[in-house]
Structures are given as structure tokens and as C-alpha cells.
Amino acid sequence: MNIIDGKLIAEQIKTEIATEVRKMIDNDINPPHLAAILVGEDGASQTYVASKEKSCKEVGFTSSIYRYPASTSEADLLKAVDFLNEDEEVDGFIVQLPLPKHISVDKIIERINPKKDVDGFHPINAGRMLAGLPSYLPATPFGIMQLIERCNIETEGKNCVVLGRSNIVGTPISILMSRNSKHANATVTICHSKTQNLKEITQKADILIAAIGKPNFVTSDMVKEGAVIIDVGIHRTPSADTKSGFKLCGDVDFLNVSKKASYITPVPGGVGLMTIVALLQNTLKAAKKEIYQ
Ligand code: NAP
């Protein structure tokens, strides 16, 4: 069994990005600028945004965070989006999710200029991805595709089962895995909460991508011998073994499933780190105007 080292691959890609940024600076071009809008005090969101800021520093990007209280109105948040859409110094920005319940996520995302939508959530970017046109790919699926590519995992003609159909993970990764391209060309089945006989389906998977949001949901009896397992889930579970009193786990029962897998991503140290790197790659593309002029 091979553990897919998301940390190592993320570091390699960050080094590649940093080299490009240095070249830009040497040529008197401003380094890419990633901004983030953070609404409220959600602990996980604060952590994500802080690690995005840290990663920006590591590769030489400019980063800025716009913080708003949880009581911010939808109208004011739309104004904040408009401000960043207009700011010529910002190449790309994200609005950290989740948002408070009184704000429509769809309205906010649709207001982002697709050219700056480095999360790849805007319907224009989603549509362009669907049509196979250049677009910002959503960060987590983009990160997964790169793990697969850099580990030289064979995908062509393989049965790929995706657990989960969210707009940010399950649906886009199922599209990317089925595309007619070198590191895809898989035969994809997408499962959700209404799927029947789930175990029978997952047992046939050569590649199983779990994005279900349930800790340790995928058990070893659901997995075929030699399968590739990509675990997208991230959960904090109580633990007496750690100082903090909790540990992270994924959607997959790593201990037992890893005994059957040919490749498996750990949590932490797998997909999560690649998500941030993919966001940096999208921002670099935005700064270089690779997708849109
Ligand atoms: P989500 O929006 O909650 O979607 C979960 C999906 O799983 C839904 O499509 C749901 O089906 C399906 N599902 C739930 N229970 C099921 C069951 N018993 N059988 C089959 N399907 C079931 O979650 P998400 O945003 O995609 O995130 C999934 C996980 O990935 C979460 O743990 C999240 O924290 C993590 N995540 C990690 C990263 C990262 O960077 N590593 C990034 C994003 C998300 P229905 O559609 O029928 O409800």
C-alpha cells in the first residue's frame, strides 16, 4: 500500500509557484494578489483563511483578508464583492464559506467577477469546466486531479466511484474524472444519500473518492482489494491521545481500509493541503491572465 503524500506534492507545487513568482518580480511584474472575505467568527473558517494567508507568504504572493462581522447584511457583503471586483490590484479572491444563514451563498458567488473567481464556484466557471473550456477548476477537485497525476495513478478505463454530489467536490470531481484527457478517462459512478446498494457499488471501484462528510464512513468491507482511495472528508473527533483533545479523521476508516488499498490519501496530509495549493495555482493563472484576458 502506498500512502499518497499530499504534503510532499503540495510542497513541490509551491516551490514551482514560488519560482514563477520570483521570475515575475525579476521582470518588474507585481506578484499575484489573493484576497479573502471572511464573515463571522467560525473557527474552521478562521483556520482555513489563516493557512491560505500563510501559503501565500510562502510562495511570495500578496494576500489580504477582509473581515466582516456575522451580522453583516447581504447588501453590504455584495458591496464588498463589488469592491474587490473593481480593485485592479487584486488578481483573485474568495468568499470563505459557510456564510451566515441570512446571506444567500448563490447571490454572493454570482456577484463575483468570473475572472477573479479563483475558487471556481461561479456558474460561468462551472459551465466552462463542463464544456471543457479553460476555467478555474474548483480547488479541491483540481487538487485531487493533481495528486492522481503526480502519483502516476492509472485512470483510463477504470471504475471510479464518487461518494457525494456537492457543487464544490463530488459533482466537479466526477466530471473531471470522466473527461477525455490523459489523467482521467475513467468510467464514473456518482453516489448520494438516495443511492441504493451503496456497498455493491463501492466494492466495484478501482478508484473510490469519498466526499460524503461522515467520519470513517467507508469501511474495509466496502472496498475492493487494490483500490485507490481518495479521502476528501475532514472531521475533528475527540481524542484522549492528543494534547488538544481532538484529532482529525476523514470519511474513510484509514486504519482498516489502508490494508486493502493500493494507494490511499491520509487525513491530515492528503487532499486538504492540495486544496490550498490549487487555489494558489488558480491565483497565479489569474495574475498571468491565462484563463481570461
Ligand atoms: P456536502 O455538501 O455535505 O455533501 C455531502 C454529500 O454526501 C451529499 O451529496 C450527500 O448526498 C452525500 N451523502 C451523505 N450521506 C450519504 C450516504 N449515507 N450515502 C451516500 N451519500 C451520502 O459535503 P462537501 O462539501 O462535498 O464535503 C464533504 C466532506 O469533504 C466534508 O467532510 C468536508 O469537510 C470535506 N471537505 C474537505 C475539503 C478539503 O480541502 N479536504 C474541501 C471541501 C470539503 P445528498 O446530495 O443526497 O444530500
PDB file of N, CA, C and O and ligand atoms in Angstrom, residues 140 164-166 168-169 192-193 198 211-214 217 232-235 251 271-272 275, ligand 1:
ATOM      1  N   THR A 140     -10.618  21.908  -4.590  1.00  0.00           N
ATOM      2  CA  THR A 140     -10.441  20.538  -4.080  1.00  0.00           C
ATOM      3  C   THR A 140     -10.375  19.513  -5.218  1.00  0.00           C
ATOM      4  O   THR A 140      -9.429  18.710  -5.267  1.00  0.00           O
ATOM      5  N   GLY A 164     -20.796  11.350  -2.897  1.00  0.00           N
ATOM      6  CA  GLY A 164     -21.129  12.758  -2.651  1.00  0.00           C
ATOM      7  C   GLY A 164     -21.298  13.496  -3.962  1.00  0.00           C
ATOM      8  O   GLY A 164     -20.596  13.208  -4.945  1.00  0.00           O
ATOM      9  N   ARG A 165     -22.239  14.424  -4.002  1.00  0.00           N
ATOM     10  CA  ARG A 165     -22.522  15.170  -5.240  1.00  0.00           C
ATOM     11  C   ARG A 165     -22.588  16.676  -4.997  1.00  0.00           C
ATOM     12  O   ARG A 165     -23.359  17.389  -5.647  1.00  0.00           O
ATOM     13  N   SER A 166     -21.799  17.168  -4.019  1.00  0.00           N
ATOM     14  CA  SER A 166     -21.848  18.615  -3.756  1.00  0.00           C
ATOM     15  C   SER A 166     -21.273  19.374  -4.949  1.00  0.00           C
ATOM     16  O   SER A 166     -20.517  18.824  -5.756  1.00  0.00           O
ATOM     17  N   ILE A 168     -19.135  21.673  -4.784  1.00  0.00           N
ATOM     18  CA  ILE A 168     -17.719  22.039  -4.639  1.00  0.00           C
ATOM     19  C   ILE A 168     -16.785  20.836  -4.747  1.00  0.00           C
ATOM     20  O   ILE A 168     -15.606  21.000  -5.018  1.00  0.00           O
ATOM     21  N   VAL A 169     -17.281  19.623  -4.494  1.00  0.00           N
ATOM     22  CA  VAL A 169     -16.394  18.452  -4.567  1.00  0.00           C
ATOM     23  C   VAL A 169     -16.971  17.345  -5.472  1.00  0.00           C
ATOM     24  O   VAL A 169     -16.449  17.076  -6.554  1.00  0.00           O
ATOM     25  N   HIS A 192     -24.995   9.235  -3.807  1.00  0.00           N
ATOM     26  CA  HIS A 192     -25.505  10.252  -2.883  1.00  0.00           C
ATOM     27  C   HIS A 192     -26.401   9.575  -1.861  1.00  0.00           C
ATOM     28  O   HIS A 192     -26.487   8.335  -1.819  1.00  0.00           O
ATOM     29  N   SER A 193     -27.088  10.379  -1.078  1.00  0.00           N
ATOM     30  CA  SER A 193     -27.827   9.796   0.056  1.00  0.00           C
ATOM     31  C   SER A 193     -29.007   8.922  -0.385  1.00  0.00           C
ATOM     32  O   SER A 193     -29.540   8.160   0.411  1.00  0.00           O
ATOM     33  N   LEU A 198     -25.282   0.769  -1.816  1.00  0.00           N
ATOM     34  CA  LEU A 198     -24.029   1.529  -1.930  1.00  0.00           C
ATOM     35  C   LEU A 198     -22.798   0.611  -1.902  1.00  0.00           C
ATOM     36  O   LEU A 198     -21.872   0.766  -2.695  1.00  0.00           O
ATOM     37  N   ALA A 211     -16.385  11.898  -0.548  1.00  0.00           N
ATOM     38  CA  ALA A 211     -16.638  13.299  -0.180  1.00  0.00           C
ATOM     39  C   ALA A 211     -18.059  13.353   0.354  1.00  0.00           C
ATOM     40  O   ALA A 211     -18.962  13.918  -0.245  1.00  0.00           O
ATOM     41  N   ILE A 212     -18.239  12.738   1.492  1.00  0.00           N
ATOM     42  CA  ILE A 212     -19.574  12.463   1.998  1.00  0.00           C
ATOM     43  C   ILE A 212     -19.864  13.243   3.286  1.00  0.00           C
ATOM     44  O   ILE A 212     -21.013  13.494   3.647  1.00  0.00           O
ATOM     45  N   GLY A 213     -18.777  13.628   3.982  1.00  0.00           N
ATOM     46  CA  GLY A 213     -18.938  14.403   5.207  1.00  0.00           C
ATOM     47  C   GLY A 213     -19.386  13.587   6.409  1.00  0.00           C
ATOM     48  O   GLY A 213     -20.064  14.107   7.297  1.00  0.00           O
ATOM     49  N   LYS A 214     -18.987  12.301   6.445  1.00  0.00           N
ATOM     50  CA  LYS A 214     -19.327  11.446   7.600  1.00  0.00           C
ATOM     51  C   LYS A 214     -18.058  10.719   8.055  1.00  0.00           C
ATOM     52  O   LYS A 214     -17.470   9.961   7.264  1.00  0.00           O
ATOM     53  N   PHE A 217     -16.817   6.715   7.413  1.00  0.00           N
ATOM     54  CA  PHE A 217     -17.983   6.076   6.791  1.00  0.00           C
ATOM     55  C   PHE A 217     -17.578   4.876   5.924  1.00  0.00           C
ATOM     56  O   PHE A 217     -18.242   3.841   5.922  1.00  0.00           O
ATOM     57  N   VAL A 232     -11.659  12.798   0.976  1.00  0.00           N
ATOM     58  CA  VAL A 232     -11.802  14.262   0.986  1.00  0.00           C
ATOM     59  C   VAL A 232     -12.274  14.773   2.353  1.00  0.00           C
ATOM     60  O   VAL A 232     -12.017  15.910   2.726  1.00  0.00           O
ATOM     61  N   GLY A 233     -12.920  13.936   3.109  1.00  0.00           N
ATOM     62  CA  GLY A 233     -13.525  14.363   4.375  1.00  0.00           C
ATOM     63  C   GLY A 233     -12.515  14.900   5.382  1.00  0.00           C
ATOM     64  O   GLY A 233     -11.356  14.478   5.396  1.00  0.00           O
ATOM     65  N   ILE A 234     -12.955  15.852   6.175  1.00  0.00           N
ATOM     66  CA  ILE A 234     -12.140  16.321   7.304  1.00  0.00           C
ATOM     67  C   ILE A 234     -13.069  16.463   8.500  1.00  0.00           C
ATOM     68  O   ILE A 234     -14.058  17.204   8.427  1.00  0.00           O
ATOM     69  N   HIS A 235     -12.756  15.774   9.578  1.00  0.00           N
ATOM     70  CA  HIS A 235     -13.580  15.839  10.790  1.00  0.00           C
ATOM     71  C   HIS A 235     -12.680  15.920  12.010  1.00  0.00           C
ATOM     72  O   HIS A 235     -11.651  15.257  12.065  1.00  0.00           O
ATOM     73  N   ASP A 251     -13.385  10.682   5.812  1.00  0.00           N
ATOM     74  CA  ASP A 251     -14.617   9.922   5.561  1.00  0.00           C
ATOM     75  C   ASP A 251     -14.323   8.422   5.480  1.00  0.00           C
ATOM     76  O   ASP A 251     -15.242   7.617   5.347  1.00  0.00           O
ATOM     77  N   VAL A 271      -5.615  15.329   0.812  1.00  0.00           N
ATOM     78  CA  VAL A 271      -6.331  16.244  -0.087  1.00  0.00           C
ATOM     79  C   VAL A 271      -6.343  17.696   0.431  1.00  0.00           C
ATOM     80  O   VAL A 271      -6.222  18.641  -0.346  1.00  0.00           O
ATOM     81  N   GLY A 272      -6.463  17.862   1.744  1.00  0.00           N
ATOM     82  CA  GLY A 272      -6.622  19.202   2.320  1.00  0.00           C
ATOM     83  C   GLY A 272      -5.516  20.155   1.909  1.00  0.00           C
ATOM     84  O   GLY A 272      -5.775  21.302   1.530  1.00  0.00           O
ATOM     85  N   THR A 275      -5.783  21.372  -1.644  1.00  0.00           N
ATOM     86  CA  THR A 275      -6.844  22.345  -1.924  1.00  0.00           C
ATOM     87  C   THR A 275      -6.276  23.763  -1.891  1.00  0.00           C
ATOM     88  O   THR A 275      -6.551  24.584  -2.775  1.00  0.00           O
TER      89      THR A 275
HETATM   90  P1  NAP B   1     -21.766  18.085   1.487  1.00  0.00           P
HETATM   91  O1  NAP B   1     -22.099  19.299   0.700  1.00  0.00           O
HETATM   92  O2  NAP B   1     -22.327  17.882   2.847  1.00  0.00           O
HETATM   93  O3  NAP B   1     -22.163  16.829   0.589  1.00  0.00           O
HETATM   94  C1  NAP B   1     -22.139  15.528   1.076  1.00  0.00           C
HETATM   95  C2  NAP B   1     -22.623  14.600   0.002  1.00  0.00           C
HETATM   96  O4  NAP B   1     -22.625  13.270   0.541  1.00  0.00           O
HETATM   97  C3  NAP B   1     -24.067  14.879  -0.462  1.00  0.00           C
HETATM   98  O5  NAP B   1     -24.121  14.795  -1.874  1.00  0.00           O
HETATM   99  C4  NAP B   1     -24.868  13.776   0.191  1.00  0.00           C
HETATM  100  O6  NAP B   1     -25.965  13.318  -0.577  1.00  0.00           O
HETATM  101  C5  NAP B   1     -23.857  12.644   0.263  1.00  0.00           C
HETATM  102  N1  NAP B   1     -24.200  11.716   1.333  1.00  0.00           N
HETATM  103  C6  NAP B   1     -24.474  11.992   2.628  1.00  0.00           C
HETATM  104  N2  NAP B   1     -24.758  10.857   3.306  1.00  0.00           N
HETATM  105  C7  NAP B   1     -24.672   9.850   2.414  1.00  0.00           C
HETATM  106  C8  NAP B   1     -24.842   8.435   2.496  1.00  0.00           C
HETATM  107  N3  NAP B   1     -25.169   7.832   3.637  1.00  0.00           N
HETATM  108  N4  NAP B   1     -24.660   7.708   1.377  1.00  0.00           N
HETATM  109  C9  NAP B   1     -24.314   8.279   0.212  1.00  0.00           C
HETATM  110  N5  NAP B   1     -24.118   9.619   0.066  1.00  0.00           N
HETATM  111  C10 NAP B   1     -24.306  10.385   1.160  1.00  0.00           C
HETATM  112  O7  NAP B   1     -20.207  17.911   1.656  1.00  0.00           O
HETATM  113  P2  NAP B   1     -18.943  18.527   0.850  1.00  0.00           P
HETATM  114  O8  NAP B   1     -18.924  19.999   0.997  1.00  0.00           O
HETATM  115  O9  NAP B   1     -18.844  17.928  -0.511  1.00  0.00           O
HETATM  116  O10 NAP B   1     -17.776  17.932   1.769  1.00  0.00           O
HETATM  117  C11 NAP B   1     -17.618  16.549   2.004  1.00  0.00           C
HETATM  118  C12 NAP B   1     -16.534  16.349   3.031  1.00  0.00           C
HETATM  119  O11 NAP B   1     -15.321  16.857   2.489  1.00  0.00           O
HETATM  120  C13 NAP B   1     -16.741  17.084   4.348  1.00  0.00           C
HETATM  121  O12 NAP B   1     -16.182  16.298   5.385  1.00  0.00           O
HETATM  122  C14 NAP B   1     -15.928  18.352   4.180  1.00  0.00           C
HETATM  123  O13 NAP B   1     -15.476  18.880   5.415  1.00  0.00           O
HETATM  124  C15 NAP B   1     -14.789  17.844   3.369  1.00  0.00           C
HETATM  125  N6  NAP B   1     -14.117  18.833   2.527  1.00  0.00           N
HETATM  126  C16 NAP B   1     -12.783  18.804   2.540  1.00  0.00           C
HETATM  127  C17 NAP B   1     -12.084  19.651   1.720  1.00  0.00           C
HETATM  128  C18 NAP B   1     -10.600  19.577   1.707  1.00  0.00           C
HETATM  129  O14 NAP B   1      -9.952  20.518   1.330  1.00  0.00           O
HETATM  130  N7  NAP B   1     -10.034  18.441   2.088  1.00  0.00           N
HETATM  131  C19 NAP B   1     -12.740  20.574   0.905  1.00  0.00           C
HETATM  132  C20 NAP B   1     -14.136  20.560   0.901  1.00  0.00           C
HETATM  133  C21 NAP B   1     -14.818  19.665   1.721  1.00  0.00           C
HETATM  134  P3  NAP B   1     -27.246  14.261  -0.915  1.00  0.00           P
HETATM  135  O15 NAP B   1     -26.797  15.149  -2.028  1.00  0.00           O
HETATM  136  O16 NAP B   1     -28.296  13.302  -1.332  1.00  0.00           O
HETATM  137  O17 NAP B   1     -27.563  15.012   0.340  1.00  0.00           O
END
